[in-house]
Amino acid sequence: MDIRFSAEGEAFRDEVRTFIRNNLPDDIRDWVAGERIDMPSEYQRRWQRILAEKGWGAPAWPKEHGGAGWTDEQFYIFERELALNDAPRVLSFGIQMLGPTLIEFGNEEQKRKFLPGTLRGDYLWCQGYSEPNAGSDLASLKTKAVQEGDHYVINGSKIWTTEAHHADWMFGLFRTDSSGKKQEGITFLLVDMKSPGLTVRPLLMFEGTHEVNQVFFDNVKVPVTQRVGEEGRGWTIAKYLLSLERFGTAEVSRTLATIARLKRLAARIPAGDGVLLDDPDFATRLADAEMELRALELTELRFLFAPPSPETGGAEASMLKIRGTEIQQEVFGLTVDALSHFSLATTEIEPGSLPPDLENEFMRGARASKVHFNFRKTSIYAGSNEIQKNIIAKAVLGLGR
Ligand SMILES: Cc1cc2nc3c(=O)[nH]c(=O)nc-3n(C[C@H](O)[C@H](O)[C@H](O)COP(=O)(O)OP(=O)(O)OC[C@H]3O[C@@H](n4cnc5c(N)ncnc54)[C@H](O)[C@@H]3O)c2cc1C
């Protein structure tokens, strides 16, 4: 299936594709194409700078802040071409989440101070929302910020903080008042990760990757000038930012690219008298996954380009997140099955036991189980899939209102 765009859209697609082919550094392309998960922060900064120099670093921001002024079709094509051509997406925390939030709720000084550096990739951000006892029930957060003169003093801890070990800044939610409803008394602050009293400790993922952390605050001082919006009004800002996070988690185009890689791989793996791609069981599972993905792709396009439907009640992002992550997990599971025991990082391939080109594929396969286990995270983060189902139940079925 080939999605057809308008004539301008087709011309734009060629422009984006050519730009990526000519400007994406080989080391970064290889990293993405190899389905590697722990991308070095230097790669993220470098690619962000390349995009920013072209004027594509933060396409969704308003033009006055460096945005691209694109149509919805152009945004869609841009994201899709990044995925299909093995390029990283624009920075998620700084560009997709914090930038639009600062533009909406920040003051002029904060925009001047943080937006240009974020756009250029000089500032990497992390998200300090979750706490050991506040995940799905985020409003229960307890990490305290107490105002003392022109500073807040923070004590407590944030957990599961992705990229905190690379980040220059954190945007986070802190408790400034416990007297009222739990959604009240939450304040949105920007924290310098080099602040004295702030410690980042790694939490290793099940498969051994260092991606998330626990961050401890021991009398960390944050200037009041780094508060976004009013004190105690952080919940509104947090919800705005989370609505930005939930779009884009379906990763349809990235999974299309993964399926294309899996097909190339299965076409070279011997099975019976032929190759795995022609094995009826494997081919059926692959076709099932691809059909599900294509159906989701159409759903995504419908949500993006058709008039809003009253039937969805605003739960589109939740639906896309659930199906997108389920299919993504299925496809990585299939890759593990395709590579059988070679998908385990511990498997030794005896030199000469496979044709050299295939041997390279199998070596790459040694990462497959790692990615498979790592991607269990997708149904937990950005609002767990169970919570997304609750949202759909309320919005579409009218349950629990
Ligand atoms: C890899 C990874 C990266 C992350 N990165 C970040 C980050 O950068 N910044 C950040 O702030 N947070 C981050 N998180 C945290 C993430 O947002 C939380 O893990 C998530 O919101 C779930 O919260 P919890 O872990 O406290 O689980 P809990 O909320 O304790 O939930 C435990 C289980 O119960 C289910 N459950 C809970 N409540 C309900 C309910 N009402 N109905 C039905 N089922 C329910 C959940 O779905 C889950 O299966 C990350 C998490 C992961 C795994």
CSV table of N, CA, C and O and ligand atoms in Angstrom, one decimal, residues 93 127-132 134-137 159-162 205 211-212 377 380-387 390, ligand 1:
chain,number,residue,atom,x,y,z
A,93,PHE,N,11.6,15.2,24.6
A,93,PHE,CA,11.3,16.0,25.8
A,93,PHE,C,11.4,17.5,25.6
A,93,PHE,O,10.5,18.3,25.9
A,127,GLN,N,12.2,14.6,32.1
A,127,GLN,CA,10.9,14.9,32.6
A,127,GLN,C,10.7,14.3,34.0
A,127,GLN,O,10.8,13.1,34.2
A,128,GLY,N,10.7,15.2,35.0
A,128,GLY,CA,10.6,14.8,36.4
A,128,GLY,C,9.1,14.8,36.9
A,128,GLY,O,8.7,15.7,37.6
A,129,TYR,N,8.3,13.8,36.5
A,129,TYR,CA,6.9,13.7,36.9
A,129,TYR,C,6.8,12.6,37.9
A,129,TYR,O,6.4,12.8,39.1
A,130,SER,N,7.1,11.3,37.5
A,130,SER,CA,6.8,10.2,38.3
A,130,SER,C,7.7,10.1,39.6
A,130,SER,O,8.8,10.6,39.6
A,131,GLU,N,7.1,9.6,40.6
A,131,GLU,CA,7.8,9.4,41.9
A,131,GLU,C,7.5,7.9,42.4
A,131,GLU,O,6.6,7.2,41.8
A,132,PRO,N,8.3,7.4,43.3
A,132,PRO,CA,8.1,6.1,43.8
A,132,PRO,C,6.7,5.7,44.1
A,132,PRO,O,6.2,4.6,43.9
A,134,ALA,N,3.9,7.6,42.9
A,134,ALA,CA,3.1,8.5,42.1
A,134,ALA,C,3.4,8.2,40.6
A,134,ALA,O,4.3,8.8,40.1
A,135,GLY,N,2.7,7.3,40.0
A,135,GLY,CA,2.9,7.0,38.6
A,135,GLY,C,1.6,7.2,37.9
A,135,GLY,O,1.3,8.3,37.4
A,136,SER,N,0.8,6.2,37.8
A,136,SER,CA,-0.6,6.4,37.2
A,136,SER,C,-1.3,7.4,38.0
A,136,SER,O,-2.0,8.2,37.4
A,137,ASP,N,-1.2,7.4,39.3
A,137,ASP,CA,-1.9,8.4,40.1
A,137,ASP,C,-0.9,9.5,40.3
A,137,ASP,O,-0.4,9.7,41.5
A,159,ILE,N,11.4,9.3,39.9
A,159,ILE,CA,11.9,8.0,39.5
A,159,ILE,C,11.5,7.7,38.0
A,159,ILE,O,10.6,8.4,37.5
A,160,TRP,N,12.2,6.8,37.4
A,160,TRP,CA,12.0,6.4,36.0
A,160,TRP,C,12.4,7.5,35.1
A,160,TRP,O,11.8,7.6,34.0
A,161,THR,N,13.3,8.4,35.5
A,161,THR,CA,13.5,9.6,34.7
A,161,THR,C,14.4,9.3,33.6
A,161,THR,O,15.7,9.1,33.7
A,162,THR,N,13.8,9.2,32.4
A,162,THR,CA,14.6,8.8,31.2
A,162,THR,C,15.6,9.9,30.9
A,162,THR,O,15.3,11.1,30.9
A,205,MET,N,17.5,-1.4,33.1
A,205,MET,CA,16.3,-2.0,32.6
A,205,MET,C,16.6,-3.5,32.7
A,205,MET,O,17.7,-4.0,32.9
A,211,GLU,N,18.9,3.5,30.9
A,211,GLU,CA,18.0,4.5,30.1
A,211,GLU,C,17.2,5.3,31.1
A,211,GLU,O,17.0,6.5,30.9
A,212,VAL,N,16.9,4.7,32.3
A,212,VAL,CA,16.1,5.5,33.3
A,212,VAL,C,16.9,5.6,34.6
A,212,VAL,O,17.9,4.8,34.8
A,377,LYS,N,8.5,-1.8,27.8
A,377,LYS,CA,8.3,-0.5,28.4
A,377,LYS,C,7.2,0.3,27.8
A,377,LYS,O,6.5,1.2,28.4
A,380,ILE,N,3.9,0.7,29.3
A,380,ILE,CA,3.9,1.2,30.7
A,380,ILE,C,4.0,2.7,30.6
A,380,ILE,O,3.3,3.5,31.2
A,381,TYR,N,5.0,3.2,29.8
A,381,TYR,CA,5.2,4.7,29.9
A,381,TYR,C,4.2,5.5,29.1
A,381,TYR,O,3.4,4.9,28.4
A,382,ALA,N,4.3,6.8,29.2
A,382,ALA,CA,3.4,7.7,28.6
A,382,ALA,C,1.9,7.4,28.9
A,382,ALA,O,1.0,7.5,28.1
A,383,GLY,N,1.7,7.0,30.1
A,383,GLY,CA,0.3,6.5,30.6
A,383,GLY,C,0.2,5.1,30.2
A,383,GLY,O,0.1,4.8,29.0
A,384,SER,N,0.1,4.2,31.2
A,384,SER,CA,0.1,2.7,30.9
A,384,SER,C,-1.1,2.4,30.0
A,384,SER,O,-2.1,3.1,30.0
A,385,ASN,N,-1.0,1.3,29.3
A,385,ASN,CA,-2.1,0.9,28.4
A,385,ASN,C,-3.4,0.6,29.2
A,385,ASN,O,-4.5,0.9,28.7
A,386,GLU,N,-3.3,0.2,30.4
A,386,GLU,CA,-4.5,0.0,31.3
A,386,GLU,C,-5.2,1.4,31.5
A,386,GLU,O,-6.4,1.5,31.4
A,387,ILE,N,-4.4,2.4,31.8
A,387,ILE,CA,-4.9,3.7,32.0
A,387,ILE,C,-5.6,4.2,30.8
A,387,ILE,O,-6.6,4.9,30.8
A,390,ASN,N,-8.9,2.9,30.4
A,390,ASN,CA,-9.9,3.6,31.3
A,390,ASN,C,-10.3,4.8,30.6
A,390,ASN,O,-11.5,5.2,30.7
B,1,LIG,C1,11.0,3.0,30.4
B,1,LIG,C2,10.3,4.0,31.2
B,1,LIG,C3,10.6,5.3,31.0
B,1,LIG,C4,9.9,6.2,31.8
B,1,LIG,N1,10.3,7.6,31.7
B,1,LIG,C5,9.7,8.5,32.5
B,1,LIG,C6,10.2,9.8,32.5
B,1,LIG,O1,11.1,10.2,31.8
B,1,LIG,N2,9.6,10.7,33.4
B,1,LIG,C7,8.6,10.4,34.2
B,1,LIG,O2,8.1,11.2,35.0
B,1,LIG,N3,8.1,9.1,34.2
B,1,LIG,C8,8.7,8.1,33.4
B,1,LIG,N4,8.2,6.8,33.4
B,1,LIG,C9,7.2,6.5,34.4
B,1,LIG,C10,5.9,6.1,33.9
B,1,LIG,O3,5.1,7.2,33.5
B,1,LIG,C11,5.2,5.2,34.9
B,1,LIG,O4,5.9,4.0,35.1
B,1,LIG,C12,3.7,4.9,34.6
B,1,LIG,O5,3.0,6.1,34.6
B,1,LIG,C13,3.1,3.9,35.5
B,1,LIG,O6,3.3,4.2,36.8
B,1,LIG,P1,3.9,3.3,37.9
B,1,LIG,O7,5.2,2.7,37.4
B,1,LIG,O8,4.0,4.0,39.2
B,1,LIG,O9,2.9,2.1,38.0
B,1,LIG,P2,1.5,2.1,38.8
B,1,LIG,O10,0.8,3.3,38.6
B,1,LIG,O11,1.8,1.7,40.3
B,1,LIG,O12,0.8,0.9,38.1
B,1,LIG,C14,1.1,-0.5,38.3
B,1,LIG,C15,0.1,-1.3,37.4
B,1,LIG,O13,-1.2,-1.1,37.8
B,1,LIG,C16,-2.0,-0.6,36.7
B,1,LIG,N5,-2.9,0.4,37.2
B,1,LIG,C17,-2.7,1.5,38.0
B,1,LIG,N6,-3.8,2.2,38.2
B,1,LIG,C18,-4.8,1.6,37.5
B,1,LIG,C19,-6.2,1.9,37.3
B,1,LIG,N7,-6.7,3.0,37.8
B,1,LIG,N8,-6.9,1.1,36.5
B,1,LIG,C20,-6.3,0.0,35.9
B,1,LIG,N9,-5.0,-0.3,36.1
B,1,LIG,C21,-4.2,0.5,36.8
B,1,LIG,C22,-0.9,0.0,35.8
B,1,LIG,O14,-1.4,0.0,34.4
B,1,LIG,C23,0.2,-0.9,36.0
B,1,LIG,O15,0.1,-2.1,35.2
B,1,LIG,C24,8.8,5.9,32.7
B,1,LIG,C25,8.5,4.5,32.8
B,1,LIG,C26,9.2,3.6,32.0
B,1,LIG,C27,8.8,2.1,32.2
